[in-house]
Amino acid sequence: MNEMKVTLTNIVENPVLAIESAASNCYNSTPSVDGKIMKQCFKSGHQSVLEFADFTFHIEGVSRSLLAQLTRHRIASYAVRSQRYCSEDGFKYVTPPSIEHNKKARNTYNQMMEMIQTAYTELQAIGIPNEDARFVLPNSCETILEVKMNGRALMTFFNERLCSRAQWEIRHLAEQMLECIKNHDTQCAKFAELCGPKCQKYGKDVAFCPEEHSCGRAPRLRDIIDTYNKQ
Ligand SMILES: Cc1cc2nc3c(=O)[nH]c(=O)nc-3n(C[C@H](O)[C@H](O)[C@H](O)COP(=O)(O)OP(=O)(O)OC[C@H]3O[C@@H](n4cnc5c(N)ncnc54)[C@H](O)[C@@H]3O)c2cc1C
């Protein structure tokens, strides 16, 4: 198994400038030096201007199971390792922590992966094309991909996938993607300040959790409404 590896491979030179230049058409304004206009647009709900910044990530060491979840985010562009053109002979696979930390489960899991690897190679050896041999491959099979999202779609992605209710692998990916943006430069860090789980969707000062089973990070919307109705 490889470690998950996420790199920010391409970005508009200055995402805040791209967003604020777009906004300047609306407000006859000049882009700010500190991301003030971007933040105002975000808070007021004028979020279409966030679509003028693009972020491209290269991702390795993730499962095809993660891929299925990631590609549900439709406002994005994807380029994924092909299981038709590339051989998955000796494929690497992701092991969930619950299995990794349980010796019995880990043995069962690893044995099954070996059996699948053998079956895949045997099918190839008797002339079955990759596109058909891949039908035996597991969800855990590792893949490599490139994904591009605009700033608005990326925020929606972070809202859903940084939530503690999100599945561990895609949550880990979202955390790494956000780290890449935070660490890229000071302008990207300003954009990253607006990104977070859905309890922070409307900004950190109006945080609430829409989930029934909340992690407790923010007050539950249901509790806020109940309290209001009792007053
Ligand atoms: C915790 C969790 C559990 C999930 N469980 C399941 C599950 O059990 N089964 C399952 O199938 N999926 C599941 N999903 C996936 C989920 O239903 C969404 O497909 C996924 O989160 C992508 O969200 P999105 O559609 O908002 O994103 P995008 O496709 O990137 O869309 C972004 C936004 O654009 C707008 N938009 C995009 N396309 C349209 C459209 N056609 N019409 C109108 N507006 C549009 C919407 O406002 C949308 O929010 C789960 C997601 C999470 C986070």
mmCIF file of N, CA, C and O and ligand atoms in Angstrom, residues 69 72-76 153 156 160-161 165-167 198 211, ligand 1:
data_model
loop_
_atom_site.group_PDB
_atom_site.id
_atom_site.type_symbol
_atom_site.label_atom_id
_atom_site.label_comp_id
_atom_site.label_asym_id
_atom_site.label_seq_id
_atom_site.Cartn_x
_atom_site.Cartn_y
_atom_site.Cartn_z
ATOM 1 N N GLN A 69 -16.719 7.964 -4.844
ATOM 2 C CA GLN A 69 -17.289 9.066 -4.057
ATOM 3 C C GLN A 69 -16.883 10.419 -4.627
ATOM 4 O O GLN A 69 -17.695 11.333 -4.733
ATOM 5 N N ARG A 72 -18.677 11.788 -7.696
ATOM 6 C CA ARG A 72 -20.064 12.256 -7.498
ATOM 7 C C ARG A 72 -20.099 13.776 -7.516
ATOM 8 O O ARG A 72 -21.149 14.366 -7.728
ATOM 9 N N HIS A 73 -18.938 14.403 -7.266
ATOM 10 C CA HIS A 73 -18.867 15.871 -7.341
ATOM 11 C C HIS A 73 -18.727 16.227 -8.816
ATOM 12 O O HIS A 73 -17.655 16.104 -9.407
ATOM 13 N N ARG A 74 -19.847 16.629 -9.401
ATOM 14 C CA ARG A 74 -19.920 16.748 -10.858
ATOM 15 C C ARG A 74 -19.291 18.005 -11.404
ATOM 16 O O ARG A 74 -18.884 18.058 -12.556
ATOM 17 N N ILE A 75 -19.216 19.067 -10.577
ATOM 18 C CA ILE A 75 -18.662 20.329 -11.086
ATOM 19 C C ILE A 75 -17.144 20.259 -10.910
ATOM 20 O O ILE A 75 -16.558 20.905 -10.039
ATOM 21 N N ALA A 76 -16.527 19.413 -11.717
ATOM 22 C CA ALA A 76 -15.081 19.172 -11.630
ATOM 23 C C ALA A 76 -14.637 18.492 -12.923
ATOM 24 O O ALA A 76 -15.473 17.983 -13.672
ATOM 25 N N ALA A 153 -16.931 25.130 -6.411
ATOM 26 C CA ALA A 153 -17.153 23.678 -6.330
ATOM 27 C C ALA A 153 -16.260 23.062 -5.246
ATOM 28 O O ALA A 153 -16.672 22.136 -4.534
ATOM 29 N N THR A 156 -17.794 23.586 -1.890
ATOM 30 C CA THR A 156 -18.904 22.643 -1.684
ATOM 31 C C THR A 156 -18.344 21.263 -1.321
ATOM 32 O O THR A 156 -18.845 20.584 -0.423
ATOM 33 N N GLU A 160 -18.888 19.198 2.382
ATOM 34 C CA GLU A 160 -19.386 17.823 2.569
ATOM 35 C C GLU A 160 -18.332 16.892 3.140
ATOM 36 O O GLU A 160 -18.611 16.078 4.011
ATOM 37 N N ARG A 161 -17.113 17.009 2.619
ATOM 38 C CA ARG A 161 -16.126 15.959 2.904
ATOM 39 C C ARG A 161 -15.203 16.259 4.080
ATOM 40 O O ARG A 161 -14.471 15.367 4.510
ATOM 41 N N ARG A 165 -18.821 13.432 9.626
ATOM 42 C CA ARG A 165 -19.691 12.321 9.213
ATOM 43 C C ARG A 165 -19.233 11.711 7.887
ATOM 44 O O ARG A 165 -19.727 10.660 7.489
ATOM 45 N N ALA A 166 -18.336 12.388 7.174
ATOM 46 C CA ALA A 166 -17.873 11.852 5.886
ATOM 47 C C ALA A 166 -17.006 10.609 6.122
ATOM 48 O O ALA A 166 -16.404 10.457 7.187
ATOM 49 N N GLN A 167 -16.927 9.759 5.135
ATOM 50 C CA GLN A 167 -16.160 8.500 5.237
ATOM 51 C C GLN A 167 -14.656 8.831 5.367
ATOM 52 O O GLN A 167 -14.179 9.820 4.812
ATOM 53 N N LYS A 198 -19.432 21.623 6.527
ATOM 54 C CA LYS A 198 -20.686 22.339 6.251
ATOM 55 C C LYS A 198 -21.236 23.102 7.445
ATOM 56 O O LYS A 198 -22.040 24.008 7.263
ATOM 57 N N GLU A 211 -26.686 18.159 10.606
ATOM 58 C CA GLU A 211 -26.773 16.690 10.765
ATOM 59 C C GLU A 211 -27.592 16.328 12.002
ATOM 60 O O GLU A 211 -27.573 17.041 12.999
HETATM 61 C C1 LIG B 1 -21.819 11.939 4.135
HETATM 62 C C2 LIG B 1 -22.242 11.648 2.712
HETATM 63 C C3 LIG B 1 -22.962 10.511 2.427
HETATM 64 C C4 LIG B 1 -23.359 10.236 1.119
HETATM 65 N N1 LIG B 1 -24.064 9.090 0.864
HETATM 66 C C5 LIG B 1 -24.480 8.832 -0.393
HETATM 67 C C6 LIG B 1 -25.233 7.656 -0.687
HETATM 68 O O1 LIG B 1 -25.517 6.851 0.191
HETATM 69 N N2 LIG B 1 -25.618 7.424 -1.964
HETATM 70 C C7 LIG B 1 -25.344 8.325 -2.971
HETATM 71 O O2 LIG B 1 -25.759 8.093 -4.114
HETATM 72 N N3 LIG B 1 -24.624 9.432 -2.737
HETATM 73 C C8 LIG B 1 -24.177 9.716 -1.485
HETATM 74 N N4 LIG B 1 -23.438 10.835 -1.247
HETATM 75 C C9 LIG B 1 -23.079 11.698 -2.376
HETATM 76 C C10 LIG B 1 -23.991 12.945 -2.468
HETATM 77 O O3 LIG B 1 -25.338 12.563 -2.701
HETATM 78 C C11 LIG B 1 -23.532 13.864 -3.607
HETATM 79 O O4 LIG B 1 -23.656 13.161 -4.827
HETATM 80 C C12 LIG B 1 -22.094 14.321 -3.457
HETATM 81 O O5 LIG B 1 -21.863 14.782 -2.145
HETATM 82 C C13 LIG B 1 -21.800 15.456 -4.445
HETATM 83 O O6 LIG B 1 -22.454 16.620 -3.995
HETATM 84 P P1 LIG B 1 -23.053 17.695 -4.974
HETATM 85 O O7 LIG B 1 -24.085 17.099 -5.879
HETATM 86 O O8 LIG B 1 -23.503 18.844 -4.105
HETATM 87 O O9 LIG B 1 -21.749 18.149 -5.786
HETATM 88 P P2 LIG B 1 -21.583 18.602 -7.302
HETATM 89 O O10 LIG B 1 -22.046 17.550 -8.228
HETATM 90 O O11 LIG B 1 -20.162 19.061 -7.454
HETATM 91 O O12 LIG B 1 -22.545 19.826 -7.423
HETATM 92 C C14 LIG B 1 -22.254 21.051 -6.748
HETATM 93 C C15 LIG B 1 -23.555 21.828 -6.650
HETATM 94 O O13 LIG B 1 -23.989 22.181 -7.967
HETATM 95 C C16 LIG B 1 -25.419 22.090 -8.033
HETATM 96 N N5 LIG B 1 -25.767 21.048 -9.020
HETATM 97 C C17 LIG B 1 -24.928 20.157 -9.609
HETATM 98 N N6 LIG B 1 -25.593 19.398 -10.484
HETATM 99 C C18 LIG B 1 -26.869 19.807 -10.440
HETATM 100 C C19 LIG B 1 -28.055 19.389 -11.095
HETATM 101 N N7 LIG B 1 -28.079 18.400 -11.980
HETATM 102 N N8 LIG B 1 -29.203 20.030 -10.820
HETATM 103 C C20 LIG B 1 -29.235 21.055 -9.927
HETATM 104 N N9 LIG B 1 -28.150 21.486 -9.244
HETATM 105 C C21 LIG B 1 -26.988 20.873 -9.504
HETATM 106 C C22 LIG B 1 -25.916 21.728 -6.643
HETATM 107 O O14 LIG B 1 -26.195 22.921 -5.934
HETATM 108 C C23 LIG B 1 -24.718 21.052 -6.031
HETATM 109 O O15 LIG B 1 -24.690 21.135 -4.602
HETATM 110 C C24 LIG B 1 -23.032 11.123 0.060
HETATM 111 C C25 LIG B 1 -22.298 12.285 0.362
HETATM 112 C C26 LIG B 1 -21.894 12.545 1.656
HETATM 113 C C27 LIG B 1 -21.083 13.789 1.939
#
